[in-house]
Amino acid sequence: MAPQSNNTNTAFVSKTQHYLKVKKPLLERQRRARMNKCLDTLKTLVAEFQGDDAILRMDKAEMLEAALVFMRKQVVKQQAPVSPLPMDSFKNGYMNAVSEISRVMACTPAMSVDVGKTVMTHLGVEFQRMLQADQVQTSVPTSTPRPLSPASSGYHSDNEDSQSAASPKPAEETMWRPW
């Protein structure tokens, strides 16, 4: 009879050996698959936001570099100071429109002087009203409200500035004119 081989050694595999032979490669494949899936998602997102498909043909390292460049550009765009007051650009546009209206009215031979004067006066009054509303809006957050006395009803006539409110300024002083 031939000697029997010792099958007990081969049948028993330690947990460490099992991990090294089976589990570790399986876990590594799963990890790589997850990374590849995330890279593909990132690639499609960047291509979508950039608007070109050049990133889709890059290898993984180039794609990551392109994604970082894109993200840095987005951060810089967000940090760039936006026009602090959109009202300023509106005012500039309003003034340009008033100037154009004035020019057109001056060049129109059939235009009545009274009509031109009325239109320009109206535009000037509206511009002044807009400026005052803007000043009030910007000064409100910085000013602190004065405490009202118990006898005060909270109306404007109760304030100390009631004398200035009672005597309005003449219209000629506050009127804006483009000429």
mmCIF file of C-alpha atoms in Angstrom:
data_model
loop_
_atom_site.group_PDB
_atom_site.id
_atom_site.type_symbol
_atom_site.label_atom_id
_atom_site.label_comp_id
_atom_site.label_asym_id
_atom_site.label_seq_id
_atom_site.Cartn_x
_atom_site.Cartn_y
_atom_site.Cartn_z
ATOM 1 C CA MET A 1 0.000 0.000 0.000
ATOM 2 C CA ALA A 2 1.212 3.459 -0.866
ATOM 3 C CA PRO A 3 1.726 6.043 1.792
ATOM 4 C CA GLN A 4 -1.201 8.427 2.160
ATOM 5 C CA SER A 5 -0.592 12.064 1.759
ATOM 6 C CA ASN A 6 -1.481 14.303 4.609
ATOM 7 C CA ASN A 7 -4.717 15.994 3.424
ATOM 8 C CA THR A 8 -5.380 17.570 6.776
ATOM 9 C CA ASN A 9 -2.809 20.317 6.164
ATOM 10 C CA THR A 10 -4.313 21.300 2.827
ATOM 11 C CA ALA A 11 -7.884 21.144 4.074
ATOM 12 C CA PHE A 12 -7.224 23.563 6.908
ATOM 13 C CA VAL A 13 -6.603 27.144 5.752
ATOM 14 C CA SER A 14 -6.053 29.891 8.290
ATOM 15 C CA LYS A 15 -8.081 33.062 8.213
ATOM 16 C CA THR A 16 -4.987 35.040 7.267
ATOM 17 C CA GLN A 17 -4.238 32.786 4.329
ATOM 18 C CA HIS A 18 -7.874 32.898 3.213
ATOM 19 C CA TYR A 19 -7.854 36.721 3.434
ATOM 20 C CA LEU A 20 -4.611 36.985 1.454
ATOM 21 C CA LYS A 21 -5.714 34.549 -1.254
ATOM 22 C CA VAL A 22 -9.410 35.314 -1.649
ATOM 23 C CA LYS A 23 -10.676 38.351 0.217
ATOM 24 C CA LYS A 24 -7.919 40.862 -0.453
ATOM 25 C CA PRO A 25 -8.049 40.614 -4.271
ATOM 26 C CA LEU A 26 -11.850 40.681 -4.162
ATOM 27 C CA LEU A 27 -11.892 43.792 -1.960
ATOM 28 C CA GLU A 28 -9.291 45.456 -4.186
ATOM 29 C CA ARG A 29 -11.373 44.776 -7.303
ATOM 30 C CA GLN A 30 -14.438 46.239 -5.584
ATOM 31 C CA ARG A 31 -12.495 49.306 -4.475
ATOM 32 C CA ARG A 32 -11.147 49.877 -8.001
ATOM 33 C CA ALA A 33 -14.608 49.390 -9.481
ATOM 34 C CA ARG A 34 -16.000 52.002 -7.076
ATOM 35 C CA MET A 35 -13.203 54.440 -7.947
ATOM 36 C CA ASN A 36 -13.743 53.915 -11.684
ATOM 37 C CA LYS A 37 -17.474 54.458 -11.305
ATOM 38 C CA CYS A 38 -16.879 57.724 -9.409
ATOM 39 C CA LEU A 39 -14.305 58.849 -11.978
ATOM 40 C CA ASP A 40 -16.765 58.203 -14.796
ATOM 41 C CA THR A 41 -19.451 60.175 -12.970
ATOM 42 C CA LEU A 42 -17.030 63.039 -12.368
ATOM 43 C CA LYS A 43 -15.967 62.916 -16.013
ATOM 44 C CA THR A 44 -19.526 63.205 -17.291
ATOM 45 C CA LEU A 45 -20.380 65.993 -14.830
ATOM 46 C CA VAL A 46 -17.370 68.080 -15.787
ATOM 47 C CA ALA A 47 -18.043 67.484 -19.499
ATOM 48 C CA GLU A 48 -21.642 68.562 -18.979
ATOM 49 C CA PHE A 49 -20.730 71.740 -17.083
ATOM 50 C CA GLN A 50 -17.836 72.668 -19.372
ATOM 51 C CA GLY A 51 -19.869 72.087 -22.467
ATOM 52 C CA ASP A 52 -17.215 70.145 -24.349
ATOM 53 C CA ASP A 53 -16.558 66.443 -24.603
ATOM 54 C CA ALA A 54 -12.747 66.610 -24.710
ATOM 55 C CA ILE A 55 -12.561 65.395 -21.126
ATOM 56 C CA LEU A 56 -14.349 62.170 -22.068
ATOM 57 C CA ARG A 57 -11.358 61.057 -24.161
ATOM 58 C CA MET A 58 -8.728 61.651 -21.470
ATOM 59 C CA ASP A 59 -7.130 59.063 -19.283
ATOM 60 C CA LYS A 60 -7.857 59.063 -15.560
ATOM 61 C CA ALA A 61 -4.964 61.272 -14.444
ATOM 62 C CA GLU A 62 -5.598 63.882 -17.150
ATOM 63 C CA MET A 63 -9.296 63.827 -16.367
ATOM 64 C CA LEU A 64 -8.646 64.450 -12.662
ATOM 65 C CA GLU A 65 -6.316 67.338 -13.520
ATOM 66 C CA ALA A 66 -8.917 68.847 -15.867
ATOM 67 C CA ALA A 67 -11.599 68.443 -13.202
ATOM 68 C CA LEU A 68 -9.410 70.239 -10.645
ATOM 69 C CA VAL A 69 -8.721 73.096 -13.061
ATOM 70 C CA PHE A 70 -12.441 73.389 -13.772
ATOM 71 C CA MET A 71 -13.337 73.412 -10.080
ATOM 72 C CA ARG A 72 -10.700 76.049 -9.316
ATOM 73 C CA LYS A 73 -12.122 78.247 -12.077
ATOM 74 C CA GLN A 74 -15.591 77.849 -10.590
ATOM 75 C CA VAL A 75 -14.326 78.868 -7.145
ATOM 76 C CA VAL A 76 -12.625 81.933 -8.618
ATOM 77 C CA LYS A 77 -15.834 82.869 -10.454
ATOM 78 C CA GLN A 78 -17.820 82.650 -7.238
ATOM 79 C CA GLN A 79 -15.278 84.713 -5.324
ATOM 80 C CA ALA A 80 -15.084 87.402 -8.009
ATOM 81 C CA PRO A 81 -16.783 90.546 -6.781
ATOM 82 C CA VAL A 82 -20.107 90.978 -8.434
ATOM 83 C CA SER A 83 -21.331 94.508 -9.000
ATOM 84 C CA PRO A 84 -22.137 95.458 -5.417
ATOM 85 C CA LEU A 85 -25.104 97.622 -6.279
ATOM 86 C CA PRO A 86 -27.234 96.712 -9.266
ATOM 87 C CA MET A 87 -28.959 100.024 -8.665
ATOM 88 C CA ASP A 88 -25.828 101.831 -9.911
ATOM 89 C CA SER A 89 -26.034 100.182 -13.313
ATOM 90 C CA PHE A 90 -29.750 100.969 -13.409
ATOM 91 C CA LYS A 91 -29.026 104.621 -12.639
ATOM 92 C CA ASN A 92 -26.421 104.738 -15.392
ATOM 93 C CA GLY A 93 -28.867 103.212 -17.842
ATOM 94 C CA TYR A 94 -31.573 105.634 -16.762
ATOM 95 C CA MET A 95 -29.236 108.584 -17.272
ATOM 96 C CA ASN A 96 -28.247 107.295 -20.724
ATOM 97 C CA ALA A 97 -31.912 106.969 -21.641
ATOM 98 C CA VAL A 98 -32.659 110.499 -20.391
ATOM 99 C CA SER A 99 -29.752 111.861 -22.424
ATOM 100 C CA GLU A 100 -30.981 110.053 -25.527
ATOM 101 C CA ILE A 101 -34.521 111.356 -25.012
ATOM 102 C CA SER A 102 -33.174 114.872 -24.606
ATOM 103 C CA ARG A 103 -31.106 114.542 -27.790
ATOM 104 C CA VAL A 104 -34.042 113.183 -29.802
ATOM 105 C CA MET A 105 -36.382 115.892 -28.571
ATOM 106 C CA ALA A 106 -33.837 118.604 -29.401
ATOM 107 C CA CYS A 107 -33.413 117.226 -32.936
ATOM 108 C CA THR A 108 -37.147 116.935 -33.596
ATOM 109 C CA PRO A 109 -38.289 120.149 -35.293
ATOM 110 C CA ALA A 110 -41.997 119.721 -34.490
ATOM 111 C CA MET A 111 -41.337 119.195 -30.768
ATOM 112 C CA SER A 112 -42.932 121.793 -28.552
ATOM 113 C CA VAL A 113 -40.615 123.366 -25.994
ATOM 114 C CA ASP A 114 -43.296 123.023 -23.314
ATOM 115 C CA VAL A 115 -43.709 119.290 -23.976
ATOM 116 C CA GLY A 116 -39.946 118.780 -23.894
ATOM 117 C CA LYS A 117 -39.697 120.739 -20.671
ATOM 118 C CA THR A 118 -42.514 118.718 -19.097
ATOM 119 C CA VAL A 119 -40.992 115.388 -20.118
ATOM 120 C CA MET A 120 -37.514 116.303 -18.900
ATOM 121 C CA THR A 121 -38.920 117.693 -15.634
ATOM 122 C CA HIS A 122 -40.836 114.486 -15.060
ATOM 123 C CA LEU A 123 -37.770 112.337 -15.783
ATOM 124 C CA GLY A 124 -35.682 114.484 -13.442
ATOM 125 C CA VAL A 125 -38.225 114.265 -10.631
ATOM 126 C CA GLU A 126 -38.393 110.496 -11.014
ATOM 127 C CA PHE A 127 -34.605 110.268 -10.966
ATOM 128 C CA GLN A 128 -34.446 112.327 -7.776
ATOM 129 C CA ARG A 129 -37.144 110.152 -6.199
ATOM 130 C CA MET A 130 -35.157 107.072 -7.156
ATOM 131 C CA LEU A 131 -31.966 108.540 -5.643
ATOM 132 C CA GLN A 132 -33.746 109.426 -2.407
ATOM 133 C CA ALA A 133 -35.304 105.973 -2.144
ATOM 134 C CA ASP A 134 -31.896 104.414 -2.703
ATOM 135 C CA GLN A 135 -30.308 106.628 -0.030
ATOM 136 C CA VAL A 136 -33.040 105.766 2.461
ATOM 137 C CA GLN A 137 -32.657 102.083 1.670
ATOM 138 C CA THR A 138 -28.886 102.141 2.168
ATOM 139 C CA SER A 139 -29.008 104.277 5.330
ATOM 140 C CA VAL A 140 -31.683 102.254 7.135
ATOM 141 C CA PRO A 141 -29.479 99.275 8.106
ATOM 142 C CA THR A 142 -26.707 101.494 9.462
ATOM 143 C CA SER A 143 -28.887 103.784 11.557
ATOM 144 C CA THR A 144 -30.228 102.712 14.884
ATOM 145 C CA PRO A 145 -33.838 103.616 15.644
ATOM 146 C CA ARG A 146 -34.351 106.141 18.386
ATOM 147 C CA PRO A 147 -36.319 104.861 21.332
ATOM 148 C CA LEU A 148 -39.808 106.281 21.499
ATOM 149 C CA SER A 149 -40.994 107.905 24.661
ATOM 150 C CA PRO A 150 -44.037 106.368 26.399
ATOM 151 C CA ALA A 151 -46.077 109.423 25.362
ATOM 152 C CA SER A 152 -45.068 109.103 21.718
ATOM 153 C CA SER A 153 -47.533 107.587 19.302
ATOM 154 C CA GLY A 154 -44.795 106.670 16.838
ATOM 155 C CA TYR A 155 -46.036 109.001 14.106
ATOM 156 C CA HIS A 156 -43.716 111.252 12.147
ATOM 157 C CA SER A 157 -45.200 114.356 13.745
ATOM 158 C CA ASP A 158 -43.958 113.145 17.137
ATOM 159 C CA ASN A 159 -40.319 113.150 16.006
ATOM 160 C CA GLU A 160 -37.928 116.007 16.565
ATOM 161 C CA ASP A 161 -37.615 116.482 12.796
ATOM 162 C CA SER A 162 -41.226 117.598 12.468
ATOM 163 C CA GLN A 163 -40.204 121.197 11.708
ATOM 164 C CA SER A 164 -38.216 120.175 8.651
ATOM 165 C CA ALA A 165 -41.086 117.989 7.469
ATOM 166 C CA ALA A 166 -43.591 120.816 7.920
ATOM 167 C CA SER A 167 -41.729 123.160 5.584
ATOM 168 C CA PRO A 168 -40.949 121.395 2.316
ATOM 169 C CA LYS A 169 -38.204 122.741 0.076
ATOM 170 C CA PRO A 170 -39.180 124.549 -3.090
ATOM 171 C CA ALA A 171 -39.427 122.292 -6.136
ATOM 172 C CA GLU A 172 -36.748 124.234 -8.043
ATOM 173 C CA GLU A 173 -33.990 123.277 -5.567
ATOM 174 C CA THR A 174 -34.597 119.522 -5.776
ATOM 175 C CA MET A 175 -35.370 119.379 -9.476
ATOM 176 C CA TRP A 176 -32.814 117.621 -11.636
ATOM 177 C CA ARG A 177 -32.184 118.977 -15.098
ATOM 178 C CA PRO A 178 -29.954 117.426 -17.763
ATOM 179 C CA TRP A 179 -28.866 120.779 -19.246
#
